[in-house]
PDB file of C-alpha atoms and ligand atoms in Angstrom:
ATOM      1  CA  MET A   1     -10.369  11.335 -25.652  1.00 82.00           C
ATOM      2  CA  SER A   2      -7.658  12.847 -25.322  1.00 94.00           C
ATOM      3  CA  ILE A   3      -4.900  13.003 -22.750  1.00 97.00           C
ATOM      4  CA  ALA A   4      -5.781  16.656 -22.524  1.00 97.00           C
ATOM      5  CA  HIS A   5      -9.127  15.207 -22.069  1.00 97.00           C
ATOM      6  CA  GLN A   6      -9.483  13.048 -20.108  1.00 98.00           C
ATOM      7  CA  LEU A   7      -6.881  14.700 -17.425  1.00 98.00           C
ATOM      8  CA  GLN A   8      -9.239  17.417 -17.529  1.00 98.00           C
ATOM      9  CA  ALA A   9     -12.175  14.137 -17.323  1.00 98.00           C
ATOM     10  CA  VAL A  10     -10.123  12.748 -13.839  1.00 98.00           C
ATOM     11  CA  LYS A  11      -9.079  16.770 -12.130  1.00 98.00           C
ATOM     12  CA  ALA A  12     -12.956  17.622 -12.493  1.00 98.00           C
ATOM     13  CA  THR A  13     -14.136  14.645 -10.017  1.00 98.00           C
ATOM     14  CA  LEU A  14     -10.540  15.647  -7.377  1.00 98.00           C
ATOM     15  CA  ASN A  15     -11.633  17.142  -4.184  1.00 98.00           C
ATOM     16  CA  GLU A  16     -10.458  20.551  -3.769  1.00 97.00           C
ATOM     17  CA  GLY A  17      -6.505  20.318  -2.156  1.00 97.00           C
ATOM     18  CA  VAL A  18      -6.274  16.982  -3.523  1.00 98.00           C
ATOM     19  CA  THR A  19      -2.965  16.720  -5.789  1.00 98.00           C
ATOM     20  CA  LEU A  20      -3.029  14.242  -8.813  1.00 98.00           C
ATOM     21  CA  ILE A  21       0.264  12.548  -9.421  1.00 98.00           C
ATOM     22  CA  ALA A  22       0.397  11.648 -13.088  1.00 98.00           C
ATOM     23  CA  VAL A  23       1.320   8.347 -13.292  1.00 98.00           C
ATOM     24  CA  SER A  24       3.379   8.291 -16.623  1.00 98.00           C
ATOM     25  CA  LYS A  25       4.836   4.666 -16.349  1.00 97.00           C
ATOM     26  CA  THR A  26       5.486   2.803 -19.715  1.00 96.00           C
ATOM     27  CA  LYS A  27       4.054   5.862 -21.586  1.00 97.00           C
ATOM     28  CA  PRO A  28       5.942   7.979 -23.485  1.00 97.00           C
ATOM     29  CA  GLU A  29       7.688  11.179 -22.914  1.00 98.00           C
ATOM     30  CA  SER A  30       5.115  12.913 -26.082  1.00 98.00           C
ATOM     31  CA  ASP A  31       2.319  11.877 -23.808  1.00 98.00           C
ATOM     32  CA  ILE A  32       3.927  13.068 -20.354  1.00 98.00           C
ATOM     33  CA  LEU A  33       4.161  16.479 -23.007  1.00 98.00           C
ATOM     34  CA  GLU A  34       1.048  16.375 -23.891  1.00 98.00           C
ATOM     35  CA  ALA A  35       0.270  16.245 -20.321  1.00 98.00           C
ATOM     36  CA  TYR A  36       2.165  18.924 -19.642  1.00 98.00           C
ATOM     37  CA  GLU A  37       0.800  21.522 -22.142  1.00 98.00           C
ATOM     38  CA  ALA A  38      -2.537  20.909 -19.980  1.00 98.00           C
ATOM     39  CA  GLY A  39      -0.804  22.067 -17.336  1.00 98.00           C
ATOM     40  CA  GLN A  40      -0.570  19.163 -15.809  1.00 98.00           C
ATOM     41  CA  LEU A  41       3.302  19.338 -13.170  1.00 98.00           C
ATOM     42  CA  ASP A  42       3.426  16.349 -11.372  1.00 98.00           C
ATOM     43  CA  PHE A  43       4.226  13.073 -12.498  1.00 98.00           C
ATOM     44  CA  GLY A  44       4.627   9.304 -11.153  1.00 98.00           C
ATOM     45  CA  GLU A  45       6.983   6.736 -12.266  1.00 98.00           C
ATOM     46  CA  ASN A  46       8.180   3.776 -10.433  1.00 97.00           C
ATOM     47  CA  LYS A  47      11.326   3.003 -12.230  1.00 98.00           C
ATOM     48  CA  ILE A  48      13.877   5.105 -11.254  1.00 98.00           C
ATOM     49  CA  GLN A  49      16.173   4.635 -14.062  1.00 98.00           C
ATOM     50  CA  GLU A  50      13.402   5.522 -17.062  1.00 98.00           C
ATOM     51  CA  MET A  51      12.533   8.218 -14.597  1.00 98.00           C
ATOM     52  CA  ALA A  52      15.995   9.749 -14.487  1.00 98.00           C
ATOM     53  CA  ARG A  53      15.671   9.214 -18.646  1.00 98.00           C
ATOM     54  CA  LYS A  54      12.383  11.369 -18.695  1.00 98.00           C
ATOM     55  CA  TYR A  55      13.777  14.030 -16.721  1.00 98.00           C
ATOM     56  CA  GLU A  56      16.882  14.720 -18.672  1.00 98.00           C
ATOM     57  CA  ALA A  57      14.468  14.839 -21.851  1.00 98.00           C
ATOM     58  CA  LEU A  58      11.289  17.138 -20.101  1.00 98.00           C
ATOM     59  CA  PRO A  59      11.086  20.561 -19.167  1.00 98.00           C
ATOM     60  CA  LYS A  60      12.401  21.349 -15.564  1.00 98.00           C
ATOM     61  CA  ASP A  61       9.772  22.785 -14.031  1.00 98.00           C
ATOM     62  CA  ILE A  62       8.088  18.984 -13.826  1.00 98.00           C
ATOM     63  CA  ARG A  63       7.830  17.672 -10.513  1.00 98.00           C
ATOM     64  CA  TRP A  64       9.122  13.712 -10.375  1.00 99.00           C
ATOM     65  CA  HIS A  65       7.387  11.164  -7.968  1.00 98.00           C
ATOM     66  CA  MET A  66       9.103   7.920  -7.223  1.00 98.00           C
ATOM     67  CA  ILE A  67       6.298   5.560  -6.479  1.00 98.00           C
ATOM     68  CA  GLY A  68       7.643   1.898  -6.944  1.00 95.00           C
ATOM     69  CA  HIS A  69       9.596   0.111  -4.794  1.00 94.00           C
ATOM     70  CA  VAL A  70      13.038   1.576  -4.545  1.00 96.00           C
ATOM     71  CA  GLN A  71      16.515  -0.354  -4.948  1.00 96.00           C
ATOM     72  CA  THR A  72      18.568   1.558  -3.346  1.00 97.00           C
ATOM     73  CA  ASN A  73      21.698   0.986  -5.830  1.00 98.00           C
ATOM     74  CA  LYS A  74      20.087   3.516  -8.325  1.00 98.00           C
ATOM     75  CA  ILE A  75      18.754   6.101  -5.507  1.00 98.00           C
ATOM     76  CA  LYS A  76      21.771   7.702  -6.756  1.00 98.00           C
ATOM     77  CA  TYR A  77      20.551   8.362 -10.012  1.00 98.00           C
ATOM     78  CA  MET A  78      17.649  10.367  -8.674  1.00 98.00           C
ATOM     79  CA  ALA A  79      19.047  12.699  -5.921  1.00 98.00           C
ATOM     80  CA  SER A  80      19.403  15.320  -7.583  1.00 98.00           C
ATOM     81  CA  PHE A  81      15.779  15.739  -9.071  1.00 98.00           C
ATOM     82  CA  VAL A  82      13.336  13.436  -7.378  1.00 98.00           C
ATOM     83  CA  HIS A  83      10.382  15.706  -6.247  1.00 98.00           C
ATOM     84  CA  LEU A  84       9.091  13.237  -3.215  1.00 98.00           C
ATOM     85  CA  VAL A  85      10.075   9.690  -2.657  1.00 98.00           C
ATOM     86  CA  HIS A  86       5.802   8.320  -2.422  1.00 98.00           C
ATOM     87  CA  GLY A  87       7.780   4.217  -2.308  1.00 92.00           C
ATOM     88  CA  VAL A  88       9.780   4.244   1.014  1.00 98.00           C
ATOM     89  CA  ASP A  89       9.153   0.361   2.692  1.00 96.00           C
ATOM     90  CA  ARG A  90      12.720  -0.012   4.605  1.00 96.00           C
ATOM     91  CA  LEU A  91      15.216   1.629   6.742  1.00 97.00           C
ATOM     92  CA  LYS A  92      18.171   1.051   3.935  1.00 97.00           C
ATOM     93  CA  VAL A  93      16.647   2.896   1.505  1.00 98.00           C
ATOM     94  CA  LEU A  94      15.766   5.885   4.324  1.00 98.00           C
ATOM     95  CA  ILE A  95      19.922   5.956   5.053  1.00 98.00           C
ATOM     96  CA  GLU A  96      20.531   5.818   1.364  1.00 98.00           C
ATOM     97  CA  LEU A  97      18.493   8.765   0.255  1.00 98.00           C
ATOM     98  CA  ASP A  98      19.913  10.134   3.068  1.00 98.00           C
ATOM     99  CA  LYS A  99      23.112   9.758   1.751  1.00 98.00           C
ATOM    100  CA  GLN A 100      23.186  11.025  -1.820  1.00 98.00           C
ATOM    101  CA  ALA A 101      20.415  14.206  -0.765  1.00 98.00           C
ATOM    102  CA  LYS A 102      23.844  14.981   1.391  1.00 98.00           C
ATOM    103  CA  LYS A 103      25.630  14.363  -1.865  1.00 98.00           C
ATOM    104  CA  ASN A 104      23.752  16.588  -3.969  1.00 98.00           C
ATOM    105  CA  ASP A 105      23.258  19.022  -0.906  1.00 98.00           C
ATOM    106  CA  ARG A 106      19.599  18.519  -0.122  1.00 98.00           C
ATOM    107  CA  VAL A 107      17.138  17.870   1.561  1.00 98.00           C
ATOM    108  CA  ILE A 108      14.463  14.687  -0.115  1.00 98.00           C
ATOM    109  CA  ASP A 109      11.259  14.409   0.873  1.00 98.00           C
ATOM    110  CA  LEU A 110       9.479  10.512   1.120  1.00 98.00           C
ATOM    111  CA  THR A 111       6.653   9.001   2.441  1.00 98.00           C
ATOM    112  CA  LEU A 112       6.613   5.993   4.190  1.00 98.00           C
ATOM    113  CA  GLN A 113       5.195   3.240   2.344  1.00 98.00           C
ATOM    114  CA  ILE A 114       3.045   1.268   4.687  1.00 97.00           C
ATOM    115  CA  HIS A 115       1.704  -1.879   4.405  1.00 96.00           C
ATOM    116  CA  ILE A 116      -2.513  -2.125   4.893  1.00 95.00           C
ATOM    117  CA  ALA A 117      -3.435  -4.361   2.594  1.00 93.00           C
ATOM    118  CA  GLN A 118      -4.287  -8.683   2.220  1.00 88.00           C
ATOM    119  CA  GLU A 119      -2.234  -9.284   0.374  1.00 82.00           C
ATOM    120  CA  GLU A 120       1.342 -10.287   0.874  1.00 76.00           C
ATOM    121  CA  THR A 121       2.901  -9.007  -2.225  1.00 73.00           C
ATOM    122  CA  LYS A 122       2.545  -5.150  -1.573  1.00 73.00           C
ATOM    123  CA  PHE A 123       5.311  -3.842   0.014  1.00 86.00           C
ATOM    124  CA  GLY A 124       5.121  -1.885   3.400  1.00 95.00           C
ATOM    125  CA  MET A 125       6.128  -1.236   6.284  1.00 96.00           C
ATOM    126  CA  ASP A 126       4.773  -3.167   9.590  1.00 95.00           C
ATOM    127  CA  MET A 127       4.404  -0.416  12.949  1.00 96.00           C
ATOM    128  CA  ASP A 128       7.458  -1.866  13.792  1.00 97.00           C
ATOM    129  CA  GLU A 129       8.991  -0.514  11.491  1.00 97.00           C
ATOM    130  CA  LEU A 130       7.469   2.292  10.775  1.00 98.00           C
ATOM    131  CA  MET A 131       8.199   3.488  14.351  1.00 98.00           C
ATOM    132  CA  GLU A 132      11.761   2.416  13.563  1.00 98.00           C
ATOM    133  CA  ALA A 133      11.649   4.595  10.488  1.00 98.00           C
ATOM    134  CA  LEU A 134      10.468   7.610  12.981  1.00 98.00           C
ATOM    135  CA  ALA A 135      13.403   7.384  15.115  1.00 98.00           C
ATOM    136  CA  LEU A 136      15.508   7.081  12.572  1.00 98.00           C
ATOM    137  CA  GLU A 137      14.433  10.643  10.676  1.00 97.00           C
ATOM    138  CA  GLU A 138      15.702  12.141  13.985  1.00 97.00           C
ATOM    139  CA  GLU A 139      19.218  11.515  13.071  1.00 98.00           C
ATOM    140  CA  LEU A 140      19.122  11.912   9.865  1.00 98.00           C
ATOM    141  CA  GLU A 141      19.989  15.802   8.820  1.00 98.00           C
ATOM    142  CA  ASN A 142      18.709  15.006   4.162  1.00 98.00           C
ATOM    143  CA  VAL A 143      15.645  13.653   4.316  1.00 98.00           C
ATOM    144  CA  ARG A 144      12.089  14.884   5.414  1.00 98.00           C
ATOM    145  CA  ILE A 145       9.321  12.333   6.299  1.00 98.00           C
ATOM    146  CA  VAL A 146       6.328  14.358   4.775  1.00 98.00           C
ATOM    147  CA  GLY A 147       3.357  11.611   5.468  1.00 98.00           C
ATOM    148  CA  LEU A 148       2.247   7.801   4.646  1.00 98.00           C
ATOM    149  CA  MET A 149       1.952   6.744   1.386  1.00 98.00           C
ATOM    150  CA  GLY A 150      -0.227   3.020   1.024  1.00 97.00           C
ATOM    151  CA  MET A 151      -2.240   0.713  -1.461  1.00 96.00           C
ATOM    152  CA  ALA A 152      -5.251  -0.963  -0.392  1.00 96.00           C
ATOM    153  CA  THR A 153      -5.915  -4.432  -1.676  1.00 95.00           C
ATOM    154  CA  ASN A 154      -6.419  -4.792  -5.179  1.00 93.00           C
ATOM    155  CA  THR A 155     -10.153  -5.539  -5.434  1.00 94.00           C
ATOM    156  CA  SER A 156     -14.363  -4.565  -5.761  1.00 94.00           C
ATOM    157  CA  ASP A 157     -15.379  -4.765  -2.286  1.00 96.00           C
ATOM    158  CA  MET A 158     -15.527  -0.794  -1.277  1.00 96.00           C
ATOM    159  CA  LEU A 159     -16.084  -1.503   2.007  1.00 97.00           C
ATOM    160  CA  VAL A 160     -12.605  -3.177   2.409  1.00 96.00           C
ATOM    161  CA  VAL A 161     -10.468  -0.798   0.668  1.00 97.00           C
ATOM    162  CA  ARG A 162     -12.752   2.313   2.830  1.00 98.00           C
ATOM    163  CA  ARG A 163     -11.072   0.739   5.704  1.00 98.00           C
ATOM    164  CA  GLU A 164      -7.737   0.078   4.989  1.00 97.00           C
ATOM    165  CA  PHE A 165      -7.383   3.725   3.330  1.00 98.00           C
ATOM    166  CA  ASP A 166      -9.685   4.704   7.097  1.00 98.00           C
ATOM    167  CA  HIS A 167      -6.581   2.250   8.805  1.00 98.00           C
ATOM    168  CA  LEU A 168      -3.618   4.544   7.080  1.00 98.00           C
ATOM    169  CA  ARG A 169      -5.578   8.177   7.137  1.00 98.00           C
ATOM    170  CA  HIS A 170      -5.415   6.723  11.313  1.00 98.00           C
ATOM    171  CA  LEU A 171      -1.845   6.707  11.252  1.00 98.00           C
ATOM    172  CA  PHE A 172      -1.231   9.324   9.877  1.00 98.00           C
ATOM    173  CA  GLU A 173      -3.423  11.847  11.887  1.00 98.00           C
ATOM    174  CA  GLU A 174      -1.943   9.732  14.695  1.00 98.00           C
ATOM    175  CA  HIS A 175       2.161  10.257  14.330  1.00 98.00           C
ATOM    176  CA  GLY A 176       1.818  12.948  11.321  1.00 98.00           C
ATOM    177  CA  ALA A 177       0.073  15.925  13.258  1.00 98.00           C
ATOM    178  CA  ILE A 178       2.673  16.428  15.872  1.00 97.00           C
ATOM    179  CA  ARG A 179       4.660  16.758  12.983  1.00 97.00           C
ATOM    180  CA  GLY A 180       3.322  18.374  10.693  1.00 98.00           C
ATOM    181  CA  TRP A 181       2.680  16.271   8.042  1.00 98.00           C
ATOM    182  CA  THR A 182       1.266  17.342   4.689  1.00 98.00           C
ATOM    183  CA  VAL A 183       1.051  14.637   2.588  1.00 98.00           C
ATOM    184  CA  LEU A 184      -1.334  10.944   2.787  1.00 98.00           C
ATOM    185  CA  SER A 185      -0.526   9.557  -1.095  1.00 98.00           C
ATOM    186  CA  MET A 186      -3.494   6.961  -1.185  1.00 98.00           C
ATOM    187  CA  GLY A 187      -5.645   5.944  -4.410  1.00 98.00           C
ATOM    188  CA  MET A 188      -5.202   4.610  -7.941  1.00 98.00           C
ATOM    189  CA  SER A 189      -7.373   5.151 -10.688  1.00 97.00           C
ATOM    190  CA  GLY A 190      -9.830   2.273 -10.098  1.00 96.00           C
ATOM    191  CA  ASP A 191     -10.428   3.206  -6.519  1.00 97.00           C
ATOM    192  CA  TYR A 192      -9.092   6.762  -6.089  1.00 98.00           C
ATOM    193  CA  LYS A 193     -12.686   8.447  -5.128  1.00 98.00           C
ATOM    194  CA  VAL A 194     -12.746   6.114  -1.563  1.00 98.00           C
ATOM    195  CA  ALA A 195      -9.619   7.335  -1.365  1.00 98.00           C
ATOM    196  CA  MET A 196     -10.517  10.957  -1.127  1.00 98.00           C
ATOM    197  CA  GLU A 197     -13.310  10.136   1.097  1.00 98.00           C
ATOM    198  CA  ALA A 198     -10.968   9.134   3.726  1.00 98.00           C
ATOM    199  CA  GLY A 199      -9.024  11.599   3.399  1.00 98.00           C
ATOM    200  CA  SER A 200      -6.491  11.418   0.506  1.00 98.00           C
ATOM    201  CA  THR A 201      -3.993  14.146  -0.048  1.00 98.00           C
ATOM    202  CA  HIS A 202      -2.120  13.008  -3.163  1.00 98.00           C
ATOM    203  CA  VAL A 203      -3.732  10.837  -6.295  1.00 98.00           C
ATOM    204  CA  ARG A 204      -2.035   8.149  -7.865  1.00 98.00           C
ATOM    205  CA  ILE A 205      -3.539   8.457 -11.208  1.00 98.00           C
ATOM    206  CA  GLY A 206      -1.945   6.671 -14.840  1.00 98.00           C
ATOM    207  CA  SER A 207      -4.564   4.205 -16.949  1.00 97.00           C
ATOM    208  CA  ALA A 208      -7.608   6.987 -16.749  1.00 97.00           C
ATOM    209  CA  ILE A 209      -5.968   9.447 -18.109  1.00 98.00           C
ATOM    210  CA  PHE A 210      -2.801   7.973 -19.987  1.00 97.00           C
ATOM    211  CA  GLY A 211      -5.096   4.862 -20.625  1.00 94.00           C
ATOM    212  CA  ALA A 212      -4.473   1.174 -20.351  1.00 92.00           C
ATOM    213  CA  ARG A 213      -0.436   0.466 -20.191  1.00 88.00           C
ATOM    214  CA  ASN A 214       0.931  -2.724 -21.630  1.00 78.00           C
ATOM    215  CA  LEU A 215       1.815  -5.811 -19.659  1.00 65.00           C
ATOM    216  CA  ALA A 216       5.695  -5.825 -20.200  1.00 51.00           C
TER     217      ALA A 216
HETATM  218  C1  LIG I   1       1.084   1.983 -12.070  1.00 90.99           C
HETATM  219  C2  LIG I   1       0.398   2.363 -10.208  1.00 90.99           C
HETATM  220  C3  LIG I   1      -0.049   3.507  -9.546  1.00 90.99           C
HETATM  221  C4  LIG I   1      -1.353   4.132 -10.990  1.00 90.99           C
HETATM  222  O1  LIG I   1      -2.132   2.705 -10.952  1.00 90.99           O
HETATM  223  P1  LIG I   1      -3.818   3.305 -12.569  1.00 90.99           P
HETATM  224  O2  LIG I   1      -4.362   2.132 -11.740  1.00 90.99           O
HETATM  225  O3  LIG I   1      -2.989   3.008 -13.747  1.00 90.99           O
HETATM  226  O4  LIG I   1      -3.978   4.281 -11.896  1.00 90.99           O
HETATM  227  C5  LIG I   1      -0.882   4.415  -8.255  1.00 90.99           C
HETATM  228  N1  LIG I   1       0.104   4.004  -7.690  1.00 90.99           N
HETATM  229  C6  LIG I   1       1.217   2.941  -7.691  1.00 90.99           C
HETATM  230  C7  LIG I   1       2.317   2.866  -6.895  1.00 90.99           C
HETATM  231  C8  LIG I   1       1.549   2.177  -9.163  1.00 90.99           C
HETATM  232  O5  LIG I   1       2.433   1.550  -8.675  1.00 90.99           O
END
């Protein structure tokens, strides 16, 4: 199936109101253009410089989502254009995003990445770090926390996955209701249906649209 067809097939399975972020990391610009011409505007990348190169080359109405681990020394390459930074997992990232957003005379929207998986290797904040980030946001003028992001354990046991996503939704409701949060970013190709059942607002889907990635 073509990318346009796969995109339509995925879209047909989304709950109403759920935003699809097409994860185009490692994929060529021609693949992104094909999805763009089929109507897709939100794309996700996990390397800042790769995203910046693609931003330069592609239509300017594309909304670029940084979904990967953020290295603070690279934030300057995306600060002028990034639409939403999903993987903010350290206070240092929050501070540097604020600084670079200020230089660009804008406000950068972000979600805090929370550690919900059992694996040690997945990035994300614990509860203490979440509270610190919420307190720090009050002092920063050029970043705005709009919600939470998380990645579930990589397992075929969907009960485990569901429990982890439910946990994230509870945190989202607990802290987001009074703050007007709008983004609960959870769900990838293998688990987005479970994520939507658990209340996801933004799903990040790569391989189901663009096909499998070559391992670098
Ligand atoms: C690669 C990636 C995705 C998309 O993964 P697929 O399994 O290809 O859908 C989603 N979220 C993050 C954070 C990723 O790094």
